[in-house]
GROMACS .gro file of C-alpha atoms in nm:
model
  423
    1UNK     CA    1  -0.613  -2.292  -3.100
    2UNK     CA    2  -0.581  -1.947  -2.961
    3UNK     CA    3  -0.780  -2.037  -2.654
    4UNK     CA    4  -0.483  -2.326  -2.567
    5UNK     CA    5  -0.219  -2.085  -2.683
    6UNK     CA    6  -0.311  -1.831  -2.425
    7UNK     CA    7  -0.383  -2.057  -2.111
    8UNK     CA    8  -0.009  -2.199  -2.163
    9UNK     CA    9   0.111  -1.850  -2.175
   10UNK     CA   10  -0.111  -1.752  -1.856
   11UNK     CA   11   0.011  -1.880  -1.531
   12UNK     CA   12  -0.105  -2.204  -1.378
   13UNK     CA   13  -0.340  -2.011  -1.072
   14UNK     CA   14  -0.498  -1.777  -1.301
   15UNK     CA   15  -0.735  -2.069  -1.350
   16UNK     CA   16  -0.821  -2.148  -1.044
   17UNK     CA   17  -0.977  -1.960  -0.773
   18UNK     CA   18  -0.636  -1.830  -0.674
   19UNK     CA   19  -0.725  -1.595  -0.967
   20UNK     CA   20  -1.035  -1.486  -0.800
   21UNK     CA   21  -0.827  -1.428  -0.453
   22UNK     CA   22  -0.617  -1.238  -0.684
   23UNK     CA   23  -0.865  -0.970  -0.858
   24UNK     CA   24  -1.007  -0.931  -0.511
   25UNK     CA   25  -0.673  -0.887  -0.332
   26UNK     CA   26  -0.594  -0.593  -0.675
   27UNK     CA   27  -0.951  -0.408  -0.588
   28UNK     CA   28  -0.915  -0.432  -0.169
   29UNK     CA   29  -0.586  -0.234  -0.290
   30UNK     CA   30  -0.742  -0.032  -0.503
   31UNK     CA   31  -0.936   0.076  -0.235
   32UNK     CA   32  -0.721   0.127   0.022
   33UNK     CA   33  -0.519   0.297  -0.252
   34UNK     CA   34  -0.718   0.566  -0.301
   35UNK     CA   35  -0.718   0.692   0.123
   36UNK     CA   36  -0.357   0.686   0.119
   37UNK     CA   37  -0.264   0.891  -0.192
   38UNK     CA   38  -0.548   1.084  -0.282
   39UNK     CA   39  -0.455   1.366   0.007
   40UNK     CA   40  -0.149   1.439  -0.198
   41UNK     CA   41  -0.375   1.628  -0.447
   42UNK     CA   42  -0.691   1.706  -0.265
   43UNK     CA   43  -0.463   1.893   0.049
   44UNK     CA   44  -0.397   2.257  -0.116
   45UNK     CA   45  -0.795   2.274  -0.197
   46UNK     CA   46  -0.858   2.123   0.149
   47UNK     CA   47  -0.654   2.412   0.308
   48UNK     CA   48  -0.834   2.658   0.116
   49UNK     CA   49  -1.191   2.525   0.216
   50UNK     CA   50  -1.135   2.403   0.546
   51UNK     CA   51  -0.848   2.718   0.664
   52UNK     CA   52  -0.584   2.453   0.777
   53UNK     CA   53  -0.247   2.515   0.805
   54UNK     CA   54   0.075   2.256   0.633
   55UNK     CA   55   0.076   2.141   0.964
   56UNK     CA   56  -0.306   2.079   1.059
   57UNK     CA   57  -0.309   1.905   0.688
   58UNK     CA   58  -0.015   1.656   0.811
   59UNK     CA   59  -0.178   1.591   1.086
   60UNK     CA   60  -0.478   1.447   0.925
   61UNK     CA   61  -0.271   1.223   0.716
   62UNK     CA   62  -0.047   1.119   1.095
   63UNK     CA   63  -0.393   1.063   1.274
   64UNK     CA   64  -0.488   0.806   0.973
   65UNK     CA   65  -0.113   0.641   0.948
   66UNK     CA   66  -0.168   0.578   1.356
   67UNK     CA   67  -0.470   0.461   1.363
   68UNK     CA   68  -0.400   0.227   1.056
   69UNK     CA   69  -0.087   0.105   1.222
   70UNK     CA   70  -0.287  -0.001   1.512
   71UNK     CA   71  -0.611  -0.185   1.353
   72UNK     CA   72  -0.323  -0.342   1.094
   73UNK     CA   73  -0.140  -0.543   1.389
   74UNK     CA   74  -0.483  -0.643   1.537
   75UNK     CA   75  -0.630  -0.743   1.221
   76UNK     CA   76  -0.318  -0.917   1.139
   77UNK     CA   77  -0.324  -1.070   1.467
   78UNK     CA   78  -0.680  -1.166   1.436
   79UNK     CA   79  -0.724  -1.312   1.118
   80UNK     CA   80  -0.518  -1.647   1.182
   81UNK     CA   81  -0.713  -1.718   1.500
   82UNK     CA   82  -1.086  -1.547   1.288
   83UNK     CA   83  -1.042  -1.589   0.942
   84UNK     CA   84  -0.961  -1.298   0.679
   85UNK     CA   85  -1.244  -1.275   0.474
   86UNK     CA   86  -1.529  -1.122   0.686
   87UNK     CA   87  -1.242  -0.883   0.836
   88UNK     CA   88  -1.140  -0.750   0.493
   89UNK     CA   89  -1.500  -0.671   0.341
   90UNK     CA   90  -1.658  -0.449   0.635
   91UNK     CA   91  -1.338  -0.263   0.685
   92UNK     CA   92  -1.341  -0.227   0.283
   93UNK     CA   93  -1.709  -0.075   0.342
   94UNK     CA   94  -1.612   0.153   0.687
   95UNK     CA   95  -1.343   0.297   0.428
   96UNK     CA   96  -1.556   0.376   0.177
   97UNK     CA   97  -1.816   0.506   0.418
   98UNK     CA   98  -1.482   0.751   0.607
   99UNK     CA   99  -1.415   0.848   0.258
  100UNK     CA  100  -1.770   0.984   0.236
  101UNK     CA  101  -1.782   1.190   0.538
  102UNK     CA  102  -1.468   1.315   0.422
  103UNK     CA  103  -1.665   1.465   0.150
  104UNK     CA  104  -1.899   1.600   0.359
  105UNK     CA  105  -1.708   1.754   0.635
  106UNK     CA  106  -1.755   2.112   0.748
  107UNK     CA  107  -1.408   2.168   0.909
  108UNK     CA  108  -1.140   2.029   1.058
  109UNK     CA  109  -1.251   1.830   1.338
  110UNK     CA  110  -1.528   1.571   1.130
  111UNK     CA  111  -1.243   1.586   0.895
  112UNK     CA  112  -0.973   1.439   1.169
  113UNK     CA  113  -1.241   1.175   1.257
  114UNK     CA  114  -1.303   1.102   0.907
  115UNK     CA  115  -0.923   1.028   0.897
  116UNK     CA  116  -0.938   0.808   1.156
  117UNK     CA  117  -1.186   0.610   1.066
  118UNK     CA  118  -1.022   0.608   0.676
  119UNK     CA  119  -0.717   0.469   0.895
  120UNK     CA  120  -0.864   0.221   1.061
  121UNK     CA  121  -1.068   0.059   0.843
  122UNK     CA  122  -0.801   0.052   0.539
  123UNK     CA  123  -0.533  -0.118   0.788
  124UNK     CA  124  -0.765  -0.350   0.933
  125UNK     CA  125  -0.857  -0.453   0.528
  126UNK     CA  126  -0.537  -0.460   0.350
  127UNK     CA  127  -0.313  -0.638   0.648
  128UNK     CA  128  -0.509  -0.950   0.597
  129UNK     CA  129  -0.565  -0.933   0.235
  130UNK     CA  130  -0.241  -0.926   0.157
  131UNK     CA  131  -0.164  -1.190   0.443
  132UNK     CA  132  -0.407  -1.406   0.246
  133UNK     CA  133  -0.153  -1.469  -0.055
  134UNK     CA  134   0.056  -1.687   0.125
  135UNK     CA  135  -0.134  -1.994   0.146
  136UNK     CA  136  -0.309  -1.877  -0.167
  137UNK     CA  137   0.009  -1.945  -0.370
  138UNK     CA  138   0.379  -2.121  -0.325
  139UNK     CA  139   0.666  -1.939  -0.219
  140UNK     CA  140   0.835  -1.971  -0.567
  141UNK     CA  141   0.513  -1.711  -0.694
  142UNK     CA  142   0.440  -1.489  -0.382
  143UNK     CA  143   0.691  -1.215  -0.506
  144UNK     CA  144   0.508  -1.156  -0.883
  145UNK     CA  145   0.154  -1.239  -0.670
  146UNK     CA  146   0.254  -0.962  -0.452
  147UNK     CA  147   0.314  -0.723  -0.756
  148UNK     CA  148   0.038  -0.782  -0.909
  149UNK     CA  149  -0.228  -0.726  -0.576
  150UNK     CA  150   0.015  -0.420  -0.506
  151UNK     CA  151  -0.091  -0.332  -0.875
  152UNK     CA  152  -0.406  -0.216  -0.786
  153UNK     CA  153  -0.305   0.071  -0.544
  154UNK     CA  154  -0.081   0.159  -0.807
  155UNK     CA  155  -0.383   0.216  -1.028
  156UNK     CA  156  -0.517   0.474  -0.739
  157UNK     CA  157  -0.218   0.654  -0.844
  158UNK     CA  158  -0.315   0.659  -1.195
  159UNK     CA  159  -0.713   0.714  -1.083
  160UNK     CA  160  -0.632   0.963  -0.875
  161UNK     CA  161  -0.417   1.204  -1.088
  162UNK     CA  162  -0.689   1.216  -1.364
  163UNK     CA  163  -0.993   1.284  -1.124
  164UNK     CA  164  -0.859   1.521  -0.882
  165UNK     CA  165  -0.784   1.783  -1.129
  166UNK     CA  166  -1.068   1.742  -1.359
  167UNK     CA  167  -1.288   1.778  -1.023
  168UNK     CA  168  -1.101   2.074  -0.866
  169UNK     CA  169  -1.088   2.227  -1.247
  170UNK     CA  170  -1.501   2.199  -1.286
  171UNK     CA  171  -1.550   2.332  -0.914
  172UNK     CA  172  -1.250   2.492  -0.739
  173UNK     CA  173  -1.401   2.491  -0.425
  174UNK     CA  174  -1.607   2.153  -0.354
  175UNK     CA  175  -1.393   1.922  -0.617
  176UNK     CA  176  -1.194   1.781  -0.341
  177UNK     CA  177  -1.550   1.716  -0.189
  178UNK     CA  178  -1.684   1.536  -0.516
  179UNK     CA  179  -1.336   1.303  -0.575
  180UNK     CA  180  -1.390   1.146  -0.186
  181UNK     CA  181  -1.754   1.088  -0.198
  182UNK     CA  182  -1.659   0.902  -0.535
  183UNK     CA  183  -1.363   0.699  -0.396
  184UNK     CA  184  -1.608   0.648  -0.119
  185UNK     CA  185  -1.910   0.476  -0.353
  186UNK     CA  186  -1.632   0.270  -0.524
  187UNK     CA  187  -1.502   0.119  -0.177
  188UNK     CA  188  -1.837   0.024  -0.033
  189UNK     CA  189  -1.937  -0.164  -0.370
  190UNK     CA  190  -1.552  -0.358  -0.340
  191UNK     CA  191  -1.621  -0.419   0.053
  192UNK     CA  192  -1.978  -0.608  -0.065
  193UNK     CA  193  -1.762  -0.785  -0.364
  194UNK     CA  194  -1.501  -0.888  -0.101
  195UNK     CA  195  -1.757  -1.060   0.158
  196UNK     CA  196  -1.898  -1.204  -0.122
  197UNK     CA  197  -1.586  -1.357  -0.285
  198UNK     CA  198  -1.349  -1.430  -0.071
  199UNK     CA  199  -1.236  -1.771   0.109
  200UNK     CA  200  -0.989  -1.818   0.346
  201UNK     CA  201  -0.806  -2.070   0.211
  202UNK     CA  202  -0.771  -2.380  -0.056
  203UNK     CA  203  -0.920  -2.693   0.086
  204UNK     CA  204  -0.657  -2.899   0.305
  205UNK     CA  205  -0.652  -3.211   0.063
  206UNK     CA  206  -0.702  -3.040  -0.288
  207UNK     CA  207  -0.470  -3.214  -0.559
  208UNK     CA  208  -0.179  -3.031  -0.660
  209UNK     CA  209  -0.255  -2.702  -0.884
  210UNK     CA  210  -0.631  -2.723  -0.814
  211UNK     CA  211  -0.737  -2.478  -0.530
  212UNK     CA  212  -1.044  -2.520  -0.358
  213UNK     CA  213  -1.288  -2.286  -0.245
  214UNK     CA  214  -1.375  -2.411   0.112
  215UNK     CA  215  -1.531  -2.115   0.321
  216UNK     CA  216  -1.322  -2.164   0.650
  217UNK     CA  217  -1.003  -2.221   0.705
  218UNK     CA  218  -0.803  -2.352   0.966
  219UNK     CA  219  -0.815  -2.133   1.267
  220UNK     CA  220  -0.723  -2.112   1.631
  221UNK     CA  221  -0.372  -2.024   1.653
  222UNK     CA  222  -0.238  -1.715   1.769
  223UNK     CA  223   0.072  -1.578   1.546
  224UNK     CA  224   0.376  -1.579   1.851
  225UNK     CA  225   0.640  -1.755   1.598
  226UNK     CA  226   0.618  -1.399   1.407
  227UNK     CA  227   0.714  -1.194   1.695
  228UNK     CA  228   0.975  -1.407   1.743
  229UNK     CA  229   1.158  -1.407   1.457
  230UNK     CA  230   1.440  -1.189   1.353
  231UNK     CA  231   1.416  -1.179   0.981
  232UNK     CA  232   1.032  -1.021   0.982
  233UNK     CA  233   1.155  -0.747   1.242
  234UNK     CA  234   1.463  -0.668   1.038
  235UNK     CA  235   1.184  -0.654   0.711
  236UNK     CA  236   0.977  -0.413   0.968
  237UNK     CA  237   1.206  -0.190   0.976
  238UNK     CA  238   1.286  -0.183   0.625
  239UNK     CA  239   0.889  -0.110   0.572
  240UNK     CA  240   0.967   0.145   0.881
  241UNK     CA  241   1.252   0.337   0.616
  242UNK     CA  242   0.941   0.336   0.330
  243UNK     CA  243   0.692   0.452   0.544
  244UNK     CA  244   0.861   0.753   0.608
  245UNK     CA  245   0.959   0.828   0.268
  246UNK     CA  246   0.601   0.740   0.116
  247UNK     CA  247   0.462   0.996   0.406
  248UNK     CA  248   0.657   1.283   0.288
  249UNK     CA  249   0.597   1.161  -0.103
  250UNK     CA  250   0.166   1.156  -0.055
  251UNK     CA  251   0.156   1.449   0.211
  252UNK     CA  252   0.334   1.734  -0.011
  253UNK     CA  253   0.410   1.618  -0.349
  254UNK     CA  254   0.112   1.804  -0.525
  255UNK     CA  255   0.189   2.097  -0.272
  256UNK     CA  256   0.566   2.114  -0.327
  257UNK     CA  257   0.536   2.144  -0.751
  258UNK     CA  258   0.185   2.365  -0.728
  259UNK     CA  259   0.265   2.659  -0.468
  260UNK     CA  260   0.640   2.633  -0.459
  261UNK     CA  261   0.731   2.580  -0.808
  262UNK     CA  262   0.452   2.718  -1.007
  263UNK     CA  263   0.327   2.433  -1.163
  264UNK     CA  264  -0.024   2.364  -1.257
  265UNK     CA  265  -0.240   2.119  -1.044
  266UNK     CA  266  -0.287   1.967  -1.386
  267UNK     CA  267   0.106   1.922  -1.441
  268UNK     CA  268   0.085   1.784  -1.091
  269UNK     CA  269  -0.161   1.500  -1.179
  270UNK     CA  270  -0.040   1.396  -1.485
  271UNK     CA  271   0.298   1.331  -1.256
  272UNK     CA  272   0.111   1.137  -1.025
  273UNK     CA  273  -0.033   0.965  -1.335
  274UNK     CA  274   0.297   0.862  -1.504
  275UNK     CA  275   0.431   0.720  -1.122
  276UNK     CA  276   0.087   0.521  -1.083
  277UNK     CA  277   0.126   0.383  -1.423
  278UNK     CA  278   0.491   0.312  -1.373
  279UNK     CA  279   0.434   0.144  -1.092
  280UNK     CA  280   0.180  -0.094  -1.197
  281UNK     CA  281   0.391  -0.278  -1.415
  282UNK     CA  282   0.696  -0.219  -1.119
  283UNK     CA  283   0.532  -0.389  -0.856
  284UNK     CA  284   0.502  -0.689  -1.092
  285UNK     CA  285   0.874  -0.615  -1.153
  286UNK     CA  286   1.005  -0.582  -0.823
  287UNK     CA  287   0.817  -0.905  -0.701
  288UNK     CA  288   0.965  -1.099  -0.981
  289UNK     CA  289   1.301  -0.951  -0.918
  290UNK     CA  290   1.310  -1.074  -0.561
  291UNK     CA  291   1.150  -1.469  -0.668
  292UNK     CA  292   1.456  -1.483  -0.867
  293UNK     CA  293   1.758  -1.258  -0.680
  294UNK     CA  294   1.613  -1.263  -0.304
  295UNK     CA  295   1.410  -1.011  -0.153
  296UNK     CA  296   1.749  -0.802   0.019
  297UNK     CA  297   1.880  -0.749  -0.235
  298UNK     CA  298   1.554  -0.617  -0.389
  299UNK     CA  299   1.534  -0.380  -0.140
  300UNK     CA  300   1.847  -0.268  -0.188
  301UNK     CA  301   1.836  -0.170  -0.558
  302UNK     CA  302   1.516  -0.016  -0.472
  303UNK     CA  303   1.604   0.199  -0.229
  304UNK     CA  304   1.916   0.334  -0.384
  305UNK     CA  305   1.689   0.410  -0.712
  306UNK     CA  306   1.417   0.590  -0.449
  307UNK     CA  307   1.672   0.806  -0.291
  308UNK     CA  308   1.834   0.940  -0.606
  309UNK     CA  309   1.466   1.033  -0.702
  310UNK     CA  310   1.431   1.242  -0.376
  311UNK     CA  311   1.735   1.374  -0.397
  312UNK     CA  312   1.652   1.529  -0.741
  313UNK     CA  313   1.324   1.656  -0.614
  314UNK     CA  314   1.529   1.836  -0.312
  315UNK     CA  315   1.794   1.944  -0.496
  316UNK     CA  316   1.680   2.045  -0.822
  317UNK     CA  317   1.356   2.180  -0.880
  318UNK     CA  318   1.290   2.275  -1.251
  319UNK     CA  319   1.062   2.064  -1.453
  320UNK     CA  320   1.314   1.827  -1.683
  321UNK     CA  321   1.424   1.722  -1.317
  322UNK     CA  322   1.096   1.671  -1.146
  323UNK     CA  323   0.987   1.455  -1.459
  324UNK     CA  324   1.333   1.221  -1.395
  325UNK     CA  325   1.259   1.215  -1.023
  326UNK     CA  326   0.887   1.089  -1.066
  327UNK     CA  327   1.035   0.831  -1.323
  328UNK     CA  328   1.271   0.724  -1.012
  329UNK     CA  329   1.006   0.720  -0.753
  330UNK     CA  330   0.728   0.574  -0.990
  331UNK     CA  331   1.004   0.248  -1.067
  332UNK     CA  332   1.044   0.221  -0.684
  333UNK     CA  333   0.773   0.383  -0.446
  334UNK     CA  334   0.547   0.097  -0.411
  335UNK     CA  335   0.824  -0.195  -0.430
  336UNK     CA  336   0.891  -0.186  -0.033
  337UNK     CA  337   0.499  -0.274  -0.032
  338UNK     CA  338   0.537  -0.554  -0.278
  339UNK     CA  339   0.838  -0.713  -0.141
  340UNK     CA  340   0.732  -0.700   0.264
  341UNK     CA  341   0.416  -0.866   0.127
  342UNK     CA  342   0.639  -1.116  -0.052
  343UNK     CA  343   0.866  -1.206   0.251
  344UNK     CA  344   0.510  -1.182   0.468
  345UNK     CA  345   0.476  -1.576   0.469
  346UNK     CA  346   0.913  -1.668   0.340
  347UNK     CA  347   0.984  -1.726   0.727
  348UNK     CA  348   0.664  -1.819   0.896
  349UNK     CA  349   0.441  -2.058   0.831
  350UNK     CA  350   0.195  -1.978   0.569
  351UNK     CA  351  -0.148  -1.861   0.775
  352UNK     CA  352   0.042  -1.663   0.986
  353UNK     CA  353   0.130  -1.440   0.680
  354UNK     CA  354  -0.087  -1.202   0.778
  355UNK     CA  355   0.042  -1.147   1.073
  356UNK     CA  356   0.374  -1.134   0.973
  357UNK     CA  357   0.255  -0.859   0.716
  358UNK     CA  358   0.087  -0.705   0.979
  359UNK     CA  359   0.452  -0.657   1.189
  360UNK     CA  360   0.578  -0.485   0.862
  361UNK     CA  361   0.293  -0.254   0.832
  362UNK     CA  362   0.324  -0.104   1.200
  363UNK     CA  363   0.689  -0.060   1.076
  364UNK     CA  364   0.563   0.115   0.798
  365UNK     CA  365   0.287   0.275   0.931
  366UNK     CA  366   0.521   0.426   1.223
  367UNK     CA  367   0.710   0.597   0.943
  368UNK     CA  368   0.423   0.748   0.782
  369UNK     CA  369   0.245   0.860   1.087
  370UNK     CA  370   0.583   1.040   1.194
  371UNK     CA  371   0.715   1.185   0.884
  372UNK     CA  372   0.422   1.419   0.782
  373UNK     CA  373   0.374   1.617   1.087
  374UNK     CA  374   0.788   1.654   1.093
  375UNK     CA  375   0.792   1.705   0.746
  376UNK     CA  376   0.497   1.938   0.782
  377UNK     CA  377   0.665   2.173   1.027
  378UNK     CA  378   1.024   2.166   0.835
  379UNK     CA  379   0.785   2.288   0.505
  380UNK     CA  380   0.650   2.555   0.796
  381UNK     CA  381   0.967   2.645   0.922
  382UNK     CA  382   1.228   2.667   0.621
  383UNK     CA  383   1.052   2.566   0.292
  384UNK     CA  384   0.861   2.240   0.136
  385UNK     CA  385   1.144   2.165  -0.040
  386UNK     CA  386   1.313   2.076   0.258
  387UNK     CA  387   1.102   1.775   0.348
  388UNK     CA  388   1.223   1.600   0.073
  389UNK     CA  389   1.542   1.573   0.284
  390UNK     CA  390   1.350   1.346   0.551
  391UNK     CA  391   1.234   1.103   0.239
  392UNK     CA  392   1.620   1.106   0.108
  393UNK     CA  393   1.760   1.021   0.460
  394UNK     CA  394   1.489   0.717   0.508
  395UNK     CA  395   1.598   0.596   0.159
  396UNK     CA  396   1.979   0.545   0.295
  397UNK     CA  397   1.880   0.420   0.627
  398UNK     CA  398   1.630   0.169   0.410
  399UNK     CA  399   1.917   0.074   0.162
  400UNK     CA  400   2.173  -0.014   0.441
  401UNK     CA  401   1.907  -0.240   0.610
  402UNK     CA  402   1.852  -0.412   0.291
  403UNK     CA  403   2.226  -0.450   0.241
  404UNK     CA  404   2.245  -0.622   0.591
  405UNK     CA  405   1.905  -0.832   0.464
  406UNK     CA  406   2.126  -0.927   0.174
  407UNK     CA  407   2.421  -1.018   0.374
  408UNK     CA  408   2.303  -1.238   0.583
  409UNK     CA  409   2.111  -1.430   0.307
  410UNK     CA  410   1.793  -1.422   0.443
  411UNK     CA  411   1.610  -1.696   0.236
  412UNK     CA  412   1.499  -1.914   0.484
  413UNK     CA  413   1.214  -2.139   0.448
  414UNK     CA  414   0.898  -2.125   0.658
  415UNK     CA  415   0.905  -2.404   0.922
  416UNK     CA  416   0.678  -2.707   0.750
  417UNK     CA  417   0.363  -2.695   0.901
  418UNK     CA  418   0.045  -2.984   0.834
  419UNK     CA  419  -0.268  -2.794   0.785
  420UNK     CA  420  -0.546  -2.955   0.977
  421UNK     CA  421  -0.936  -2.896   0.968
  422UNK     CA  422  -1.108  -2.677   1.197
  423UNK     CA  423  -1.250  -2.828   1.484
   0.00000   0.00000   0.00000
């Protein structure tokens, strides 16, 4: 009785191997979670062991943003014409292994290749990972599928924000060291999961609701219909107006509350704790909000709720404030992720999602690699606290665009495509 009870309440993919896509998809993000926000809390004992400056420590994070941006468009690119799945688990494992020598690096320059690599590999894995939802599951489901893959970079948050303290607090000068070469061990054993797991898509011909588990997938096309297409550039830069906002947010957060307000590292985490955990359940939110209201005007909300939580980090600095701002930003920080994932495969057909996603992640990844070297040198130049300005201005920029998005309905369908074997 309790068995039937819960598989009405659990959706119709769970039990099929769209769930299996699914925890994959939640621990590729996981992954790649864990080399884009971990700096936030490992860069003041990173400065102190390696003798960086603000600005040397933003470029680390730019060098990684550019280099993802680049490996996400080819991977994108690549994985309609390739396939996804062999893509996704070696660049899974080259993360873990960056991660590693991040660990293990002397100084700054193995530490700016370490970023590199840490950039290339996690673009080249999570482009086409998310891309792989789309023909994974039907429109009416991508935004809540979405949320819940986005989930699991949330969870780095979360991950994160407990380890990075508790590793700093037991050695203050190699616990940076120690939380990398763990993130690192965890990554390799998801790349091996992912090669193992993975298929590129249901069979052609499966009855309706029961998703195959055919190894290849049709192939051979190259993705020009995306780069043609208005609505995913507008979406880009939407991602662009996030990106830049996120970059500020995971280059200086733990910096801005520990050596300009006077607040613990500790403190610091368990922030970064409450905005992973909020925005677990968030990304689920925000994908379901955009299924059922559209995905502008998604953004919209989104970014409006984003830039009053900058603003409050900016403007007012004492610790009631800080704990309201972090509520804001964990509702809304990863929803621009969720919903460009969501509209990846709303306007093209369905195995060029990953491409599409890919588009949005260059837009995204533009604003990340440029936002922490500027936001770097205003924190030089004038104070951290000023950075947060950069984040605030990207919000409005973000929440016009998705006004626009709204306003001209974007809701289209994907152009109908027949799905035919690979020759």
């Amino acid at each position: 009785m309790r068995a039937a009870r819960i598989a009405q309440l659990a959706p119709e993919w769970l039990l099929t191997y769209a769930g299996v896509i699914m925890l994959v998809s939640v621990l590729v993000n996981l992954a790649t979670g864990f080399a884009q926000t971990t700096h936030s809390l490992t860069i003041p004992s990173m400065r102190d062991s390696l003798h960086i400056s603000y600005t040397q420590a933003g470029i680390l994070v730019t060098v990684a943003g550019a280099v993802r941006m680049g490996s996400a468009l080819a991977a994108g690119t690549l994985a309609p014409r390739y396939g996804s799945r062999a893509i996704i688990g070696v660049s899974t494992m080259v993360s873990g292994a960056s991660m590693l020598l991040l660990g293990y690096t002397p100084g700054f320059s193995l530490a700016l290749v370490a970023s590199a690599l840490m950039g290339l590999s996690t673009g080249a894995a999570l482009t086409p990972m998310m891309g792989l939802l789309a023909p994974w599951f039907e429109m009416r489901n991508r935004g809540v599928a979405s949320g819940l893959a986005a989930a699991g970079g949330s969870v780095a948050f979360i991950v994160a924000g407990v380890l990075v303290p508790w590793f700093v607090n037991q050695s203050p000068d190699d616990g940076w060291r120690h939380t990398w070469r763990l993130f690192g061990a965890i990554s390799l054993a998801i790349g091996v999961l992912s090669l193992v797991l993975l298929r590129d898509r249901p069979k052609v011909n499966a009855p309706a609701g029961l998703l195959g588990t055919s190894p290849r997938a049709y192939r051979g096309a190259w993705p020009l219909a995306v780069y043609k297409n208005p609505l995913v550039w507008l979406v880009t830069y939407l991602a662009f107006c996030s990106g830049v906002a996120h970059g500020v947010f995971s280059t200086f957060f733990g910096a801005y509350l520990s050596e300009e307000n006077d607040i613990s590292l500790a403190a610091a985490g368990w922030l970064l704790v409450m905005i992973g955990v909020l925005s677990v359940a968030c990304g689920i939110l925000w994908g379901r909000i955009s299924d059922q209201l559209g995905r502008g005007r998604a953004f919209l909300v989104s970014f409006l709720i984003q830039g009053v939580g900058f603003a409050l980090f900016w403007l007012i600095p004492v610790m009631a404030a800080l704990m309201i701002a972090s509520v804001l930003l964990g509702l809304t920080l990863r929803a621009a992720f969720t919903l460009c994932a969501a509209s990846s495969g709303d306007h093209v057909p369905a195995h060029f999602a990953a491409a599409a996603f890919a588009l949005m992640s260059v837009g995204a990844g533009l604003g990340s690699t440029a936002s922490p070297v500027i936001a770097g040198a205003i924190a030089d130049t004038v104070g951290i606290g000023w950075s947060f300005t950069l984040a605030l201005g990207a919000s409005v920029m973000g929440a016009a665009g998705a006004a626009f998005l709204h306003k001209i309905g974007a809701t289209t369908s994907p152009e109908p495509v027949t799905a035919r074997p690979e020759s």
